[in-house]
PDB file of C-alpha atoms in Angstrom:
ATOM      1  CA  UNK N   1    -184.091  68.802 196.274  1.00  0.00           C
ATOM      2  CA  UNK N   2    -184.986  72.456 196.880  1.00  0.00           C
ATOM      3  CA  UNK N   3    -185.057  72.215 200.457  1.00  0.00           C
ATOM      4  CA  UNK N   4    -181.743  70.421 200.442  1.00  0.00           C
ATOM      5  CA  UNK N   5    -180.165  73.021 198.181  1.00  0.00           C
ATOM      6  CA  UNK N   6    -181.614  75.697 200.088  1.00  0.00           C
ATOM      7  CA  UNK N   7    -179.864  74.111 203.534  1.00  0.00           C
ATOM      8  CA  UNK N   8    -176.814  73.377 201.850  1.00  0.00           C
ATOM      9  CA  UNK N   9    -176.422  76.997 200.655  1.00  0.00           C
ATOM     10  CA  UNK N  10    -177.040  78.216 204.175  1.00  0.00           C
ATOM     11  CA  UNK N  11    -174.208  76.326 205.552  1.00  0.00           C
ATOM     12  CA  UNK N  12    -172.096  77.585 202.628  1.00  0.00           C
ATOM     13  CA  UNK N  13    -172.935  81.014 203.496  1.00  0.00           C
ATOM     14  CA  UNK N  14    -172.113  80.309 207.062  1.00  0.00           C
ATOM     15  CA  UNK N  15    -168.582  78.908 206.259  1.00  0.00           C
ATOM     16  CA  UNK N  16    -167.963  82.111 204.191  1.00  0.00           C
ATOM     17  CA  UNK N  17    -168.360  80.378 200.827  1.00  0.00           C
ATOM     18  CA  UNK N  18    -169.392  83.029 197.874  1.00  0.00           C
ATOM     19  CA  UNK N  19    -170.349  80.742 195.390  1.00  0.00           C
ATOM     20  CA  UNK N  20    -173.956  78.879 195.860  1.00  0.00           C
ATOM     21  CA  UNK N  21    -174.735  75.457 194.616  1.00  0.00           C
ATOM     22  CA  UNK N  22    -177.392  74.809 192.191  1.00  0.00           C
ATOM     23  CA  UNK N  23    -178.756  71.258 192.202  1.00  0.00           C
ATOM     24  CA  UNK N  24    -181.514  69.466 190.234  1.00  0.00           C
ATOM     25  CA  UNK N  25    -181.161  66.359 192.549  1.00  0.00           C
ATOM     26  CA  UNK N  26    -179.812  65.200 195.938  1.00  0.00           C
ATOM     27  CA  UNK N  27    -176.270  63.966 195.633  1.00  0.00           C
ATOM     28  CA  UNK N  28    -174.885  61.165 197.764  1.00  0.00           C
ATOM     29  CA  UNK N  29    -171.873  63.547 199.207  1.00  0.00           C
ATOM     30  CA  UNK N  30    -171.273  67.051 199.236  1.00  0.00           C
ATOM     31  CA  UNK N  31    -167.937  68.365 200.638  1.00  0.00           C
ATOM     32  CA  UNK N  32    -168.252  71.576 202.715  1.00  0.00           C
ATOM     33  CA  UNK N  33    -164.842  73.411 204.117  1.00  0.00           C
ATOM     34  CA  UNK N  34    -165.498  74.963 207.248  1.00  0.00           C
ATOM     35  CA  UNK N  35    -162.533  77.084 207.712  1.00  0.00           C
ATOM     36  CA  UNK N  36    -158.900  76.277 206.671  1.00  0.00           C
ATOM     37  CA  UNK N  37    -158.159  73.782 209.429  1.00  0.00           C
ATOM     38  CA  UNK N  38    -154.572  72.013 209.957  1.00  0.00           C
ATOM     39  CA  UNK N  39    -152.761  71.596 206.857  1.00  0.00           C
ATOM     40  CA  UNK N  40    -151.761  67.792 206.904  1.00  0.00           C
ATOM     41  CA  UNK N  41    -150.656  65.476 204.222  1.00  0.00           C
ATOM     42  CA  UNK N  42    -152.496  62.090 203.498  1.00  0.00           C
ATOM     43  CA  UNK N  43    -149.900  60.507 205.303  1.00  0.00           C
ATOM     44  CA  UNK N  44    -150.132  62.640 208.224  1.00  0.00           C
ATOM     45  CA  UNK N  45    -153.932  62.302 208.453  1.00  0.00           C
ATOM     46  CA  UNK N  46    -153.481  58.521 208.837  1.00  0.00           C
ATOM     47  CA  UNK N  47    -151.740  58.843 212.064  1.00  0.00           C
ATOM     48  CA  UNK N  48    -154.769  60.281 213.718  1.00  0.00           C
ATOM     49  CA  UNK N  49    -157.963  58.367 214.918  1.00  0.00           C
ATOM     50  CA  UNK N  50    -161.216  59.840 216.380  1.00  0.00           C
ATOM     51  CA  UNK N  51    -162.487  58.292 219.643  1.00  0.00           C
ATOM     52  CA  UNK N  52    -165.666  58.958 221.196  1.00  0.00           C
ATOM     53  CA  UNK N  53    -166.176  59.308 224.868  1.00  0.00           C
ATOM     54  CA  UNK N  54    -168.380  60.586 227.834  1.00  0.00           C
ATOM     55  CA  UNK N  55    -167.169  63.194 230.362  1.00  0.00           C
ATOM     56  CA  UNK N  56    -168.502  64.476 233.793  1.00  0.00           C
ATOM     57  CA  UNK N  57    -170.883  61.992 235.323  1.00  0.00           C
ATOM     58  CA  UNK N  58    -171.741  60.437 238.379  1.00  0.00           C
ATOM     59  CA  UNK N  59    -172.447  57.088 240.129  1.00  0.00           C
ATOM     60  CA  UNK N  60    -173.459  55.861 243.739  1.00  0.00           C
ATOM     61  CA  UNK N  61    -170.221  57.293 245.016  1.00  0.00           C
ATOM     62  CA  UNK N  62    -172.061  60.605 245.229  1.00  0.00           C
ATOM     63  CA  UNK N  63    -175.315  61.580 243.964  1.00  0.00           C
ATOM     64  CA  UNK N  64    -175.508  59.071 240.947  1.00  0.00           C
ATOM     65  CA  UNK N  65    -178.093  56.065 240.791  1.00  0.00           C
ATOM     66  CA  UNK N  66    -176.035  53.638 238.759  1.00  0.00           C
ATOM     67  CA  UNK N  67    -173.095  51.717 240.396  1.00  0.00           C
ATOM     68  CA  UNK N  68    -169.664  52.321 239.060  1.00  0.00           C
ATOM     69  CA  UNK N  69    -169.898  48.612 237.443  1.00  0.00           C
ATOM     70  CA  UNK N  70    -173.148  49.852 235.796  1.00  0.00           C
ATOM     71  CA  UNK N  71    -171.613  52.742 234.483  1.00  0.00           C
ATOM     72  CA  UNK N  72    -168.802  51.034 232.815  1.00  0.00           C
ATOM     73  CA  UNK N  73    -171.149  48.643 231.232  1.00  0.00           C
ATOM     74  CA  UNK N  74    -173.535  51.484 229.931  1.00  0.00           C
ATOM     75  CA  UNK N  75    -170.286  53.026 228.473  1.00  0.00           C
ATOM     76  CA  UNK N  76    -169.574  49.691 226.768  1.00  0.00           C
ATOM     77  CA  UNK N  77    -173.282  49.512 225.442  1.00  0.00           C
ATOM     78  CA  UNK N  78    -172.688  52.969 223.792  1.00  0.00           C
ATOM     79  CA  UNK N  79    -169.507  51.878 222.222  1.00  0.00           C
ATOM     80  CA  UNK N  80    -167.498  54.453 223.862  1.00  0.00           C
ATOM     81  CA  UNK N  81    -163.480  54.563 223.785  1.00  0.00           C
ATOM     82  CA  UNK N  82    -163.063  56.694 227.064  1.00  0.00           C
ATOM     83  CA  UNK N  83    -165.011  57.996 230.168  1.00  0.00           C
ATOM     84  CA  UNK N  84    -164.064  60.806 232.487  1.00  0.00           C
ATOM     85  CA  UNK N  85    -166.229  59.910 235.810  1.00  0.00           C
ATOM     86  CA  UNK N  86    -166.330  62.839 238.329  1.00  0.00           C
ATOM     87  CA  UNK N  87    -168.395  62.444 241.483  1.00  0.00           C
ATOM     88  CA  UNK N  88    -168.808  65.140 243.872  1.00  0.00           C
ATOM     89  CA  UNK N  89    -166.220  65.911 246.398  1.00  0.00           C
ATOM     90  CA  UNK N  90    -165.863  68.394 249.227  1.00  0.00           C
ATOM     91  CA  UNK N  91    -162.234  68.581 250.172  1.00  0.00           C
ATOM     92  CA  UNK N  92    -159.993  67.442 253.084  1.00  0.00           C
ATOM     93  CA  UNK N  93    -161.377  65.376 255.621  1.00  0.00           C
ATOM     94  CA  UNK N  94    -165.066  64.820 254.276  1.00  0.00           C
ATOM     95  CA  UNK N  95    -166.667  61.959 252.791  1.00  0.00           C
ATOM     96  CA  UNK N  96    -164.659  59.828 250.367  1.00  0.00           C
ATOM     97  CA  UNK N  97    -166.348  59.734 247.106  1.00  0.00           C
ATOM     98  CA  UNK N  98    -163.355  58.918 244.561  1.00  0.00           C
ATOM     99  CA  UNK N  99    -163.648  55.437 245.124  1.00  0.00           C
ATOM    100  CA  UNK N 100    -166.375  55.401 242.501  1.00  0.00           C
ATOM    101  CA  UNK N 101    -163.835  56.473 239.699  1.00  0.00           C
ATOM    102  CA  UNK N 102    -161.213  54.161 240.803  1.00  0.00           C
ATOM    103  CA  UNK N 103    -163.646  51.246 240.874  1.00  0.00           C
ATOM    104  CA  UNK N 104    -164.932  52.009 237.105  1.00  0.00           C
ATOM    105  CA  UNK N 105    -161.101  51.987 236.385  1.00  0.00           C
ATOM    106  CA  UNK N 106    -160.310  48.797 238.100  1.00  0.00           C
ATOM    107  CA  UNK N 107    -163.609  47.139 236.542  1.00  0.00           C
ATOM    108  CA  UNK N 108    -162.808  48.266 233.032  1.00  0.00           C
ATOM    109  CA  UNK N 109    -159.420  47.113 233.247  1.00  0.00           C
ATOM    110  CA  UNK N 110    -160.366  43.528 234.077  1.00  0.00           C
ATOM    111  CA  UNK N 111    -163.481  43.345 231.955  1.00  0.00           C
ATOM    112  CA  UNK N 112    -162.808  46.001 228.982  1.00  0.00           C
ATOM    113  CA  UNK N 113    -159.175  46.754 228.799  1.00  0.00           C
ATOM    114  CA  UNK N 114    -159.636  48.759 225.656  1.00  0.00           C
ATOM    115  CA  UNK N 115    -161.977  51.442 227.511  1.00  0.00           C
ATOM    116  CA  UNK N 116    -159.875  54.150 228.796  1.00  0.00           C
ATOM    117  CA  UNK N 117    -161.134  55.533 232.384  1.00  0.00           C
ATOM    118  CA  UNK N 118    -159.427  58.713 233.439  1.00  0.00           C
ATOM    119  CA  UNK N 119    -160.346  59.223 237.312  1.00  0.00           C
ATOM    120  CA  UNK N 120    -161.579  62.698 238.007  1.00  0.00           C
ATOM    121  CA  UNK N 121    -163.543  64.386 240.742  1.00  0.00           C
ATOM    122  CA  UNK N 122    -166.045  67.406 240.634  1.00  0.00           C
ATOM    123  CA  UNK N 123    -164.804  69.770 243.309  1.00  0.00           C
ATOM    124  CA  UNK N 124    -168.076  71.166 244.931  1.00  0.00           C
ATOM    125  CA  UNK N 125    -167.453  73.057 248.075  1.00  0.00           C
ATOM    126  CA  UNK N 126    -169.873  75.847 247.194  1.00  0.00           C
ATOM    127  CA  UNK N 127    -168.374  78.700 245.052  1.00  0.00           C
ATOM    128  CA  UNK N 128    -168.715  76.798 241.801  1.00  0.00           C
ATOM    129  CA  UNK N 129    -167.788  73.377 240.540  1.00  0.00           C
ATOM    130  CA  UNK N 130    -164.663  72.248 238.958  1.00  0.00           C
ATOM    131  CA  UNK N 131    -164.026  68.978 237.416  1.00  0.00           C
ATOM    132  CA  UNK N 132    -160.200  67.790 238.106  1.00  0.00           C
ATOM    133  CA  UNK N 133    -158.805  65.063 236.023  1.00  0.00           C
ATOM    134  CA  UNK N 134    -156.822  63.052 236.012  1.00  0.00           C
ATOM    135  CA  UNK N 135    -156.115  62.957 239.797  1.00  0.00           C
ATOM    136  CA  UNK N 136    -155.266  60.187 242.250  1.00  0.00           C
ATOM    137  CA  UNK N 137    -157.083  61.515 245.119  1.00  0.00           C
ATOM    138  CA  UNK N 138    -159.973  64.019 245.766  1.00  0.00           C
ATOM    139  CA  UNK N 139    -158.929  64.532 249.467  1.00  0.00           C
ATOM    140  CA  UNK N 140    -157.189  67.699 248.848  1.00  0.00           C
ATOM    141  CA  UNK N 141    -157.621  71.445 249.834  1.00  0.00           C
ATOM    142  CA  UNK N 142    -160.987  73.027 248.202  1.00  0.00           C
ATOM    143  CA  UNK N 143    -161.401  76.084 250.276  1.00  0.00           C
ATOM    144  CA  UNK N 144    -161.072  78.124 247.079  1.00  0.00           C
ATOM    145  CA  UNK N 145    -161.009  78.071 243.368  1.00  0.00           C
ATOM    146  CA  UNK N 146    -157.099  79.015 243.397  1.00  0.00           C
ATOM    147  CA  UNK N 147    -156.556  76.024 245.936  1.00  0.00           C
ATOM    148  CA  UNK N 148    -158.432  73.676 243.579  1.00  0.00           C
ATOM    149  CA  UNK N 149    -156.455  74.808 240.816  1.00  0.00           C
ATOM    150  CA  UNK N 150    -153.078  74.679 242.615  1.00  0.00           C
ATOM    151  CA  UNK N 151    -153.834  70.964 244.120  1.00  0.00           C
ATOM    152  CA  UNK N 152    -155.017  69.611 240.882  1.00  0.00           C
ATOM    153  CA  UNK N 153    -152.105  70.809 239.066  1.00  0.00           C
ATOM    154  CA  UNK N 154    -149.780  69.416 241.775  1.00  0.00           C
ATOM    155  CA  UNK N 155    -151.221  66.041 240.572  1.00  0.00           C
ATOM    156  CA  UNK N 156    -150.717  66.282 236.988  1.00  0.00           C
ATOM    157  CA  UNK N 157    -154.323  66.992 236.304  1.00  0.00           C
ATOM    158  CA  UNK N 158    -156.347  69.830 234.669  1.00  0.00           C
ATOM    159  CA  UNK N 159    -159.368  71.817 235.807  1.00  0.00           C
ATOM    160  CA  UNK N 160    -162.514  72.463 233.757  1.00  0.00           C
ATOM    161  CA  UNK N 161    -165.124  75.035 235.102  1.00  0.00           C
ATOM    162  CA  UNK N 162    -168.381  73.103 235.225  1.00  0.00           C
ATOM    163  CA  UNK N 163    -171.850  74.510 234.037  1.00  0.00           C
ATOM    164  CA  UNK N 164    -170.778  78.106 234.693  1.00  0.00           C
ATOM    165  CA  UNK N 165    -173.980  79.806 233.746  1.00  0.00           C
ATOM    166  CA  UNK N 166    -176.616  77.104 234.218  1.00  0.00           C
ATOM    167  CA  UNK N 167    -176.784  76.325 237.674  1.00  0.00           C
ATOM    168  CA  UNK N 168    -177.124  77.997 241.082  1.00  0.00           C
ATOM    169  CA  UNK N 169    -173.409  77.356 241.819  1.00  0.00           C
ATOM    170  CA  UNK N 170    -172.237  79.595 239.228  1.00  0.00           C
ATOM    171  CA  UNK N 171    -169.910  82.415 240.355  1.00  0.00           C
ATOM    172  CA  UNK N 172    -169.572  85.558 238.539  1.00  0.00           C
ATOM    173  CA  UNK N 173    -166.343  86.360 240.010  1.00  0.00           C
ATOM    174  CA  UNK N 174    -164.753  83.004 238.571  1.00  0.00           C
ATOM    175  CA  UNK N 175    -165.950  84.197 235.136  1.00  0.00           C
ATOM    176  CA  UNK N 176    -164.546  87.629 235.425  1.00  0.00           C
ATOM    177  CA  UNK N 177    -161.288  86.066 236.702  1.00  0.00           C
ATOM    178  CA  UNK N 178    -161.158  83.835 233.478  1.00  0.00           C
ATOM    179  CA  UNK N 179    -162.032  86.656 231.252  1.00  0.00           C
ATOM    180  CA  UNK N 180    -159.169  88.750 232.897  1.00  0.00           C
ATOM    181  CA  UNK N 181    -156.548  85.907 232.760  1.00  0.00           C
ATOM    182  CA  UNK N 182    -156.592  86.079 236.426  1.00  0.00           C
ATOM    183  CA  UNK N 183    -157.081  82.537 237.143  1.00  0.00           C
ATOM    184  CA  UNK N 184    -155.159  79.343 235.970  1.00  0.00           C
ATOM    185  CA  UNK N 185    -158.471  77.216 235.006  1.00  0.00           C
ATOM    186  CA  UNK N 186    -157.542  74.994 232.040  1.00  0.00           C
ATOM    187  CA  UNK N 187    -160.930  74.946 230.253  1.00  0.00           C
ATOM    188  CA  UNK N 188    -164.558  75.349 230.318  1.00  0.00           C
ATOM    189  CA  UNK N 189    -167.704  73.439 229.634  1.00  0.00           C
ATOM    190  CA  UNK N 190    -169.686  74.767 226.740  1.00  0.00           C
ATOM    191  CA  UNK N 191    -172.491  72.413 227.039  1.00  0.00           C
ATOM    192  CA  UNK N 192    -174.003  70.564 229.929  1.00  0.00           C
ATOM    193  CA  UNK N 193    -176.552  67.986 229.926  1.00  0.00           C
ATOM    194  CA  UNK N 194    -177.637  69.374 226.350  1.00  0.00           C
ATOM    195  CA  UNK N 195    -177.852  73.062 227.476  1.00  0.00           C
ATOM    196  CA  UNK N 196    -175.589  75.725 226.217  1.00  0.00           C
ATOM    197  CA  UNK N 197    -176.011  79.306 227.362  1.00  0.00           C
ATOM    198  CA  UNK N 198    -173.115  81.297 226.026  1.00  0.00           C
ATOM    199  CA  UNK N 199    -170.296  79.226 227.359  1.00  0.00           C
ATOM    200  CA  UNK N 200    -169.044  78.624 224.053  1.00  0.00           C
ATOM    201  CA  UNK N 201    -168.680  82.240 223.281  1.00  0.00           C
ATOM    202  CA  UNK N 202    -166.288  82.628 226.280  1.00  0.00           C
ATOM    203  CA  UNK N 203    -164.426  79.589 225.291  1.00  0.00           C
ATOM    204  CA  UNK N 204    -164.145  81.091 221.750  1.00  0.00           C
ATOM    205  CA  UNK N 205    -163.427  84.666 222.766  1.00  0.00           C
ATOM    206  CA  UNK N 206    -160.635  83.362 225.440  1.00  0.00           C
ATOM    207  CA  UNK N 207    -159.418  80.518 222.895  1.00  0.00           C
ATOM    208  CA  UNK N 208    -159.878  78.244 225.968  1.00  0.00           C
ATOM    209  CA  UNK N 209    -160.063  74.443 225.761  1.00  0.00           C
ATOM    210  CA  UNK N 210    -163.852  73.109 226.332  1.00  0.00           C
ATOM    211  CA  UNK N 211    -165.753  69.913 226.789  1.00  0.00           C
ATOM    212  CA  UNK N 212    -169.132  69.090 226.558  1.00  0.00           C
ATOM    213  CA  UNK N 213    -170.573  67.276 229.818  1.00  0.00           C
ATOM    214  CA  UNK N 214    -173.233  64.921 230.093  1.00  0.00           C
ATOM    215  CA  UNK N 215    -173.447  65.377 233.804  1.00  0.00           C
ATOM    216  CA  UNK N 216    -175.640  62.069 233.946  1.00  0.00           C
ATOM    217  CA  UNK N 217    -176.993  61.275 237.343  1.00  0.00           C
ATOM    218  CA  UNK N 218    -179.690  58.706 236.091  1.00  0.00           C
ATOM    219  CA  UNK N 219    -178.986  55.358 234.498  1.00  0.00           C
ATOM    220  CA  UNK N 220    -178.645  55.204 230.787  1.00  0.00           C
ATOM    221  CA  UNK N 221    -178.058  58.941 230.540  1.00  0.00           C
ATOM    222  CA  UNK N 222    -174.467  58.844 229.061  1.00  0.00           C
ATOM    223  CA  UNK N 223    -175.736  59.635 225.557  1.00  0.00           C
ATOM    224  CA  UNK N 224    -176.950  63.114 226.284  1.00  0.00           C
ATOM    225  CA  UNK N 225    -173.665  64.629 225.413  1.00  0.00           C
ATOM    226  CA  UNK N 226    -170.519  63.074 223.822  1.00  0.00           C
ATOM    227  CA  UNK N 227    -167.154  64.353 222.895  1.00  0.00           C
ATOM    228  CA  UNK N 228    -165.262  63.226 219.924  1.00  0.00           C
ATOM    229  CA  UNK N 229    -161.526  63.524 220.217  1.00  0.00           C
ATOM    230  CA  UNK N 230    -158.679  63.448 217.697  1.00  0.00           C
ATOM    231  CA  UNK N 231    -155.778  61.490 218.989  1.00  0.00           C
ATOM    232  CA  UNK N 232    -152.706  59.430 217.754  1.00  0.00           C
ATOM    233  CA  UNK N 233    -153.830  56.702 220.181  1.00  0.00           C
ATOM    234  CA  UNK N 234    -156.410  56.045 222.742  1.00  0.00           C
ATOM    235  CA  UNK N 235    -154.430  56.661 226.053  1.00  0.00           C
ATOM    236  CA  UNK N 236    -154.909  58.992 229.164  1.00  0.00           C
ATOM    237  CA  UNK N 237    -152.171  61.069 228.053  1.00  0.00           C
ATOM    238  CA  UNK N 238    -153.283  61.604 224.440  1.00  0.00           C
ATOM    239  CA  UNK N 239    -156.912  62.356 225.554  1.00  0.00           C
ATOM    240  CA  UNK N 240    -155.740  65.116 228.102  1.00  0.00           C
ATOM    241  CA  UNK N 241    -153.432  66.335 225.407  1.00  0.00           C
ATOM    242  CA  UNK N 242    -156.424  66.586 222.792  1.00  0.00           C
ATOM    243  CA  UNK N 243    -158.610  68.466 225.363  1.00  0.00           C
ATOM    244  CA  UNK N 244    -155.857  70.986 226.066  1.00  0.00           C
ATOM    245  CA  UNK N 245    -155.097  71.579 222.421  1.00  0.00           C
ATOM    246  CA  UNK N 246    -158.894  71.822 221.543  1.00  0.00           C
ATOM    247  CA  UNK N 247    -158.908  68.686 219.133  1.00  0.00           C
ATOM    248  CA  UNK N 248    -162.747  68.071 220.506  1.00  0.00           C
ATOM    249  CA  UNK N 249    -165.970  68.127 218.844  1.00  0.00           C
TER     250      UNK N 249
END
């Protein structure tokens, strides 16, 4: 009980609570307020649901081991509500890898219609990697970051900067442009494969939308990072809206 009391008071101090808790024993439930949060009535709260999904992973369409069908079965096995696959692509006239995401969408539609599959692609031409979703094709101009953003937005999609500080593909120039509001990237990965090296600070500092990426290539790895979203219904439109409005844990 003493260790529990100490840990609980650490959380309260972190959350800005002045009054400490003194307990003789461990309670079943202790409410801890973390900031003010949205001011919602009980009726308004009833309008929202929490969904769970996996974002940024690969299949045999690029450098992943599982087939598209196996990825969908894996998602169902983890009781996920949505998935956002993103196999590597390299721009106009290069090898088609977008078929993997489309196959997952078709397979889910016929076998697990409640699973929302948002087709995406990881634009990977060599000056950083950028997840683009929802899109209808990966066969678009990837000769610059600006071209990727422009082409994705033209398809009605959004762009998330992948693993900006944890891979050799990182480009300091892109980060500097984001910090200087000189590029229209929609968001940033704050965790990739369980690693986080300062990306969360960037997202907080710039008030950016953010996602956690499992970046799974091996079978059974969709568990590595999960995203919990607060939406009114489990649809592609609501999921993208939740990401852009940072209703993500």
